[in-house]
Coordinates of C-alpha atoms in Angstrom, one line a residue:
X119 CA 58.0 222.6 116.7
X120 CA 58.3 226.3 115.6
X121 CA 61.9 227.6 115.1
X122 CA 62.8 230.5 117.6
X123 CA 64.6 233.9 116.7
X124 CA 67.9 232.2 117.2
X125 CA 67.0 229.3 114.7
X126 CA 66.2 231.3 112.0
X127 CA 68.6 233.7 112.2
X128 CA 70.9 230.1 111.7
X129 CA 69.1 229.6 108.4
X130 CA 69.3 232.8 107.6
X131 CA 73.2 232.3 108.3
X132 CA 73.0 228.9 106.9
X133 CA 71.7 229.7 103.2
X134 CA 75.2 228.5 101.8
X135 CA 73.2 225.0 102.6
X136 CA 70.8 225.3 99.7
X137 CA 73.7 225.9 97.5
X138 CA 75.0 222.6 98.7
X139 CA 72.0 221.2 98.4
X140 CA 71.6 222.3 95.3
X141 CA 75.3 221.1 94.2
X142 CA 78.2 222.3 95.8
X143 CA 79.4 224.5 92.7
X144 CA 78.2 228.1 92.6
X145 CA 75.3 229.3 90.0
X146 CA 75.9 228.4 86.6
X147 CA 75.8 231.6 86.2
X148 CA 78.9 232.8 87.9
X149 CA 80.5 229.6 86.6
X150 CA 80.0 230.5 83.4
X151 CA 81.2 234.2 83.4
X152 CA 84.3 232.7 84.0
X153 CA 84.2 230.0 81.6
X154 CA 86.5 230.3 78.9
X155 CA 88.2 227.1 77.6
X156 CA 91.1 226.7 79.9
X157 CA 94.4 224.7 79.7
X158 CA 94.4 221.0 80.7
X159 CA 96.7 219.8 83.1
X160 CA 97.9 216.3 82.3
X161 CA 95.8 213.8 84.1
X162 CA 97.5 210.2 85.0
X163 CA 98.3 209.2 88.9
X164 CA 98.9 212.3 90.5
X165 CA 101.8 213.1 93.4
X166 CA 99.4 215.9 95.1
X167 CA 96.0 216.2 94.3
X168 CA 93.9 218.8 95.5
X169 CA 90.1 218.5 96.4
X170 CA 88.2 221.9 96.1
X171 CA 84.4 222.9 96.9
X172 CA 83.2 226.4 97.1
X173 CA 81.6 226.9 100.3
X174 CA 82.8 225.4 103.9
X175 CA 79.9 224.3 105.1
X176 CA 79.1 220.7 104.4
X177 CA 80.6 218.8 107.8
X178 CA 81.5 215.6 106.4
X179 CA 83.6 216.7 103.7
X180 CA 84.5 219.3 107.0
X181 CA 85.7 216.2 108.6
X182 CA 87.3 214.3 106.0
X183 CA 89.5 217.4 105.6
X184 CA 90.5 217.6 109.3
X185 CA 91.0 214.3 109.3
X186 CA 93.4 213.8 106.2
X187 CA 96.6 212.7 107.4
X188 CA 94.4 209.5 109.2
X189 CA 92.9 209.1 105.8
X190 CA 95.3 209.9 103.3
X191 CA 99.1 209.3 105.6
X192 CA 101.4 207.0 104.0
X193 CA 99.8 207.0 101.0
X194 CA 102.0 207.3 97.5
X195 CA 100.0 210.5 97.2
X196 CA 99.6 213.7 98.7
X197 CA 96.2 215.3 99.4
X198 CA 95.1 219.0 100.0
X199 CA 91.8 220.8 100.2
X200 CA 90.6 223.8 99.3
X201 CA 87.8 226.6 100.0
X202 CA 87.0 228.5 96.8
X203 CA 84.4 231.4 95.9
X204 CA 81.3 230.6 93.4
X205 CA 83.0 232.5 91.1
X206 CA 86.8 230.1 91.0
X207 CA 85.8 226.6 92.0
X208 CA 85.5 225.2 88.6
X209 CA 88.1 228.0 86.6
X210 CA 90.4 226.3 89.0
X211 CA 89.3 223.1 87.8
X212 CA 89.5 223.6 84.4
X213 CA 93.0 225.2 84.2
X214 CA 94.3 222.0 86.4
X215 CA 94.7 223.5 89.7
X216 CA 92.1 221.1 91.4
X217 CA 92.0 217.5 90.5
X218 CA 88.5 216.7 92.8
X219 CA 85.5 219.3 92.9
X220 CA 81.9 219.0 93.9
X221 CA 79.3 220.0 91.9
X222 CA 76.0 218.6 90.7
X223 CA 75.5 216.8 87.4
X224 CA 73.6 219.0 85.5
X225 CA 76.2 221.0 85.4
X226 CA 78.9 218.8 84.1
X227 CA 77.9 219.4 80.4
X228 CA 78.5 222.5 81.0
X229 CA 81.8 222.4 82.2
X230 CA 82.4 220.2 79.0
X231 CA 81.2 223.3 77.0
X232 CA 83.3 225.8 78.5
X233 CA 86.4 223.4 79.3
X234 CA 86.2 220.9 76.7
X235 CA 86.4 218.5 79.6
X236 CA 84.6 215.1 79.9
X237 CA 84.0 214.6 83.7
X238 CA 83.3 211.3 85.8
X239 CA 80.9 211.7 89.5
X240 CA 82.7 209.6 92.0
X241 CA 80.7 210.1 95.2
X242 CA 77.7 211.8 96.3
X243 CA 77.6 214.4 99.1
X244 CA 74.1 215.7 98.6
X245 CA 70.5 214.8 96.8
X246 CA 67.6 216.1 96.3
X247 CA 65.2 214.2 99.1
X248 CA 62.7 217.2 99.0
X249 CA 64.2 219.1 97.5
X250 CA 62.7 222.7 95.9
X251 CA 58.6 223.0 97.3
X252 CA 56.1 225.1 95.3
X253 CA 54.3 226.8 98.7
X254 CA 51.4 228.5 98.9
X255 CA 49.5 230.6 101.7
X256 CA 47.3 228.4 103.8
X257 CA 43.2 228.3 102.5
X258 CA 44.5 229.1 98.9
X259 CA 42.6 227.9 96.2
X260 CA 45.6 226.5 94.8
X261 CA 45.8 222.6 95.6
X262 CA 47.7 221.0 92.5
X263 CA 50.8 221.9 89.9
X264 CA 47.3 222.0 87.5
X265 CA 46.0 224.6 89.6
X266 CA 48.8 226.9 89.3
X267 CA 49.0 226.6 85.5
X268 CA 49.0 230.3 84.2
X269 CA 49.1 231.4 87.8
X270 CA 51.9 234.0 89.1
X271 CA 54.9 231.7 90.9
X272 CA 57.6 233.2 92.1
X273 CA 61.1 231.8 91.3
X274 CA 65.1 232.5 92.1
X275 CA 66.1 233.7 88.8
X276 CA 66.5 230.7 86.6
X277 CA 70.4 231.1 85.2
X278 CA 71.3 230.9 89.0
X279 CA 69.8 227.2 89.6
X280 CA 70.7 224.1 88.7
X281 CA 67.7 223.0 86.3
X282 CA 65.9 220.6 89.0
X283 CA 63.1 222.5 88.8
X284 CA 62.7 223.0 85.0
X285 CA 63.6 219.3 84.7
X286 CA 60.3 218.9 87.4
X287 CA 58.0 220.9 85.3
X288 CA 58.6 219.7 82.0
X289 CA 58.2 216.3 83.6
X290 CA 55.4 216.6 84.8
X291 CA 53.3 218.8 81.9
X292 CA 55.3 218.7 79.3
X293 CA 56.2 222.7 79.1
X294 CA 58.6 224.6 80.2
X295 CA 58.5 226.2 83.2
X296 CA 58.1 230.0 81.5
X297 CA 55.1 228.8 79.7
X298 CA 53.4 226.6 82.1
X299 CA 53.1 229.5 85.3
X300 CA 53.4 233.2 84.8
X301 CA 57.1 233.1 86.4
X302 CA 58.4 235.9 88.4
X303 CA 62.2 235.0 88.6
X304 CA 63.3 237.1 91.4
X305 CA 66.0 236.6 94.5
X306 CA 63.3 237.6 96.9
X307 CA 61.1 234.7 95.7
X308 CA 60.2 233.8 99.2
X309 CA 59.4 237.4 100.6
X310 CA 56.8 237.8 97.5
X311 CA 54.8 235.2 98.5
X312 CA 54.8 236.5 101.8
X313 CA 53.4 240.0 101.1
X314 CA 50.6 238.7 99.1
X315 CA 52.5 239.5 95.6
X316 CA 52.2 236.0 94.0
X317 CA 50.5 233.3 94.0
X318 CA 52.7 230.5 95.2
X319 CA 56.9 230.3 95.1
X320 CA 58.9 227.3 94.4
X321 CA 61.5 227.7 96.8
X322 CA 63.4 225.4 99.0
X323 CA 65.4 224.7 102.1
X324 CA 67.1 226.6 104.4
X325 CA 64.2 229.2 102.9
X326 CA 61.3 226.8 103.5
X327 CA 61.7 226.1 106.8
X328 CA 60.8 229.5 108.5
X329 CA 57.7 229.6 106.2
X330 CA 56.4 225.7 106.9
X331 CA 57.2 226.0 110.3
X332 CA 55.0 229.5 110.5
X333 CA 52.0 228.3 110.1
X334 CA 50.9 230.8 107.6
X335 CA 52.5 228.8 104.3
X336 CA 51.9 225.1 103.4
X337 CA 54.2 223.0 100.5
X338 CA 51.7 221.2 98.1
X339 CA 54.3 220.0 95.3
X340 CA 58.0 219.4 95.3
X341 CA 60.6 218.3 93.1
X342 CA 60.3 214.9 95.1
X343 CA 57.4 214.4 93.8
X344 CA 58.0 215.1 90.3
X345 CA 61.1 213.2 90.2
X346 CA 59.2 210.4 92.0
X347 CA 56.3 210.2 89.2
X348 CA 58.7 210.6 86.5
X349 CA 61.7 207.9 87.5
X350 CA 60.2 206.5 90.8
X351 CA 63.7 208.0 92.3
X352 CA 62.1 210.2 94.8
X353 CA 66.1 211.4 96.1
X354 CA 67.6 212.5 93.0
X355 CA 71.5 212.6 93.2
X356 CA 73.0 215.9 93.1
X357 CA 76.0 217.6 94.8
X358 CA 79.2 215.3 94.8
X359 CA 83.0 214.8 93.7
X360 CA 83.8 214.6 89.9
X361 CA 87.0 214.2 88.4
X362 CA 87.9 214.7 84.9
X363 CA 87.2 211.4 83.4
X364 CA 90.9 210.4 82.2
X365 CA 92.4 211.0 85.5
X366 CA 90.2 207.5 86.5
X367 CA 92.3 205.5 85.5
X368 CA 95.4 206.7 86.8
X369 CA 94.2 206.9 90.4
X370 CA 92.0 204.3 91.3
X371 CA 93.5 203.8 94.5
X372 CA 93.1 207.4 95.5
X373 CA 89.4 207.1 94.5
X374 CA 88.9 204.0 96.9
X375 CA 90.6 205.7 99.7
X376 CA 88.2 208.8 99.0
X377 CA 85.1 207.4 99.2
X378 CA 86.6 205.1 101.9
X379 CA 87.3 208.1 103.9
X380 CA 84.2 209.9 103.1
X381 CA 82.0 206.9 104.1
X382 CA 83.3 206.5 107.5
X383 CA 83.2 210.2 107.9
X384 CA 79.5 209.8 106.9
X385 CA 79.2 206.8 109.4
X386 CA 80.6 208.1 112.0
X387 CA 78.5 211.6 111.4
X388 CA 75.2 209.2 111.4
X389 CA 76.5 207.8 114.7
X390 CA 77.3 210.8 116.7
X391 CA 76.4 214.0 114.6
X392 CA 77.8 216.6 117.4
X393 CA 81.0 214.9 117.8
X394 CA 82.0 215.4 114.1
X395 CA 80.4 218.6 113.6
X396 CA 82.6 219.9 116.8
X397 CA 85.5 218.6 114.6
X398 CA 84.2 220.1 111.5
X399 CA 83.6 223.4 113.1
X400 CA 87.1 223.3 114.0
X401 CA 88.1 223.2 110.6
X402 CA 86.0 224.9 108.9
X403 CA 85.2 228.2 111.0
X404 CA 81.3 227.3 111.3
X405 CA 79.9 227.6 114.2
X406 CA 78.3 224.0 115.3
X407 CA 74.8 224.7 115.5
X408 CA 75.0 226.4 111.9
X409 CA 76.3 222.6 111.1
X410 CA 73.3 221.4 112.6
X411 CA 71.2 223.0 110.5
X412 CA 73.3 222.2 107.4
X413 CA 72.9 218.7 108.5
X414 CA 68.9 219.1 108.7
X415 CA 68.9 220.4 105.3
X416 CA 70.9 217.7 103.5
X417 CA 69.2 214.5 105.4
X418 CA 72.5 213.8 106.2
X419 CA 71.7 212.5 109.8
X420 CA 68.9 209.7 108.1
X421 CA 69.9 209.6 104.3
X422 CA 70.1 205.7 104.4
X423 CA 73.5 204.0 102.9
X424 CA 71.6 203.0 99.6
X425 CA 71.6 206.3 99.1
X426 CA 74.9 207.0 100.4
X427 CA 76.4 205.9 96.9
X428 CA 76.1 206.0 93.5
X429 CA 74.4 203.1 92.0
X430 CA 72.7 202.2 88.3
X431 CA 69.5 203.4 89.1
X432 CA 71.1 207.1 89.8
X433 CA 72.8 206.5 86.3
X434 CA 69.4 205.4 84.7
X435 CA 67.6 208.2 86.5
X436 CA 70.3 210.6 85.0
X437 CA 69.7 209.2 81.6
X438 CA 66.5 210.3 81.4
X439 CA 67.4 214.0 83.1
X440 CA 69.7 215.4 80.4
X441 CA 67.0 215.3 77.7
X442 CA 64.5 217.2 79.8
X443 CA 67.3 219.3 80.9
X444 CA 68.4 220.4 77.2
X445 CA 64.8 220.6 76.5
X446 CA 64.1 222.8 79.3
X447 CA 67.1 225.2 77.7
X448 CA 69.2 224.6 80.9
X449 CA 72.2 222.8 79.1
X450 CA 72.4 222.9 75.0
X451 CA 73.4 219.4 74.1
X452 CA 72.1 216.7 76.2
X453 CA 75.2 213.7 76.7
X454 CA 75.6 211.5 74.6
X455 CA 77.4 208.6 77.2
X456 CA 75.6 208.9 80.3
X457 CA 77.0 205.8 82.1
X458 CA 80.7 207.5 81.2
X459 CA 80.1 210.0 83.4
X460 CA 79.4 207.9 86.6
X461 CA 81.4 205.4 88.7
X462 CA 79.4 202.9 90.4
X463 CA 80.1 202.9 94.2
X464 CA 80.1 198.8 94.0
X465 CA 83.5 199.3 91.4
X466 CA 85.4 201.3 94.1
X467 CA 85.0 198.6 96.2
X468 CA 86.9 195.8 95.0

């Protein structure tokens, strides 16, 4: 089905959804302007603890946040929620203001570098199912990732992603992504390949879709497909909650009732998707049908409940992705305790 006029303007309105996608945090970029070593708030249980994300347009985490005083009421805590810019979300975090952000994990070792904080992923909201798509004009010549070695690809500029695609290529041949294609890192990645300017663009959702569904443009790798041939996880964990690792211990019941709360939400989405995006939308200011569409691009109507946690293949899968991502130069030191920086769904179950 082709998208009408009104569906892609939608996307169009809807590209906060490949940030979430992407992780829920804001570029690295604009994280790291802003990243100079901050105070740290004591951690231990917690009488109000505030859950931040930087753009409102995720619905479940919408409808968890609507929903707080049925989730959180009665509880010896207090819970708030919070709508930040690119630019704050993890600032906040660092100086203590937020006790629960989402971002992906590639970026955590970076908000040890700038923080000096060790951080702990408690729940995903997001992963990479497709994920990015190298796309090319259909009848190209251009079939494979080897055909496009030395070829011109077009590319969001680099410090404003969040590695997945650097990880993908050094995966997969072994070289960084500047040195296998002739990259063109620009913000109008997608509109190049459209006017003929480049050879292929490695772009993905909300900006795919107008492009596959065109008929003009056809995806012949993806990120899936790297990250299926290199850890046979084809739906790579990204965006999510993290905490700052000591504040684990002091608040494991808060943790439970969060990814208690955040599963039903989930369920219940799964179940009847309108129903809670009506109640996100309330929330949140989004119009519903943007929702929708925010909802397309995540999976989050078929993303089955294996995936709907974190389990030890995400944490064996993520062992493996820090080295490539310090080789590939988007994070400097690659961690050393991998399995410290994840909490196993199954333990916040018992």
């Amino acid at each position: 089905m082709r998208l009408t006029i009104r569906t892609t303007r939608l996307l169009g309105v809807a590209v906060a959804a490949a940030v979430l996608a992407t992780g829920c945090a804001g570029s690295p970029a604009a994280q790291n302007a802003q990243g100079q070593n901050g105070s740290s708030a004591p951690a231990g249980a917690a009488s109000t603890i505030t859950i931040g994300i930087d753009v409102p347009f995720h619905p479940i985490w919408n409808y968890v946040q609507s929903n707080k005083d049925t989730y959180f009421g009665g509880k010896p805590y207090r819970v708030d929620f919070k709508v930040l810019d690119a630019t704050t979300q993890v600032p906040a975090f660092g100086k203590g203001d937020l006790q629960v952000m989402t971002t992906v994990p590639s970026f955590m070792p970076i908000v040890k570098k700038q923080y000096g904080i060790d951080t702990t992923y408690v729940f995903p909201l997001a992963r990479w199912t497709v994920g990015p798509q190298i796309l090319v004009k259909k009848g190209s010549p251009y079939r494979t990732l080897a055909d496009l070695k030395g070829r011109t690809v077009a590319i969001s500029p680099l410090k404003e992603r969040f590695g997945a695609e650097q990880a993908a290529v050094l995966g997969a041949t072994g070289q960084k992504i500047e040195d296998y294609f002739k990259l063109e890192q620009t913000s109008a990645a997608a509109q190049q390949l459209t006017l003929g300017r480049v050879d292929a663009a490695f772009i993905e959702a909300p900006t795919t879709y107008p492009l596959l569904q065109g008929g003009q443009f056809e995806a012949i790798y993806s990120v899936h497909d790297a990250f299926q041939a290199a850890f046979s996880d084809p739906a790579v964990m990204n965006g999510g909650y993290i905490v700052r690792r000591d504040f684990v211990a002091g608040n494991q019941q808060f943790l439970k009732d969060l990814v208690a709360a955040t599963e039903d939400a989930w369920n219940k989405y799964q179940q009847d998707p309108k129903a809670v995006n009506e109640v996100a939308s309330k929330v949140s200011g989004i119009p519903v049908e943007q929702l929708d569409v925010v909802g397309q691009v995540l999976d989050l109507k078929t993303m089955p409940l294996d995936q709907r946690q974190v389990t030890q293949r995400d944490i064996d899968t993520w062992v493996k992705l820090f080295p490539l991502l310090q080789q590939a130069g988007f994070i400097e030191v690659a961690p050393a305790d991998v399995p410290a920086m994840f909490v196993l769904t199954s333990q916040l179950k018992k």
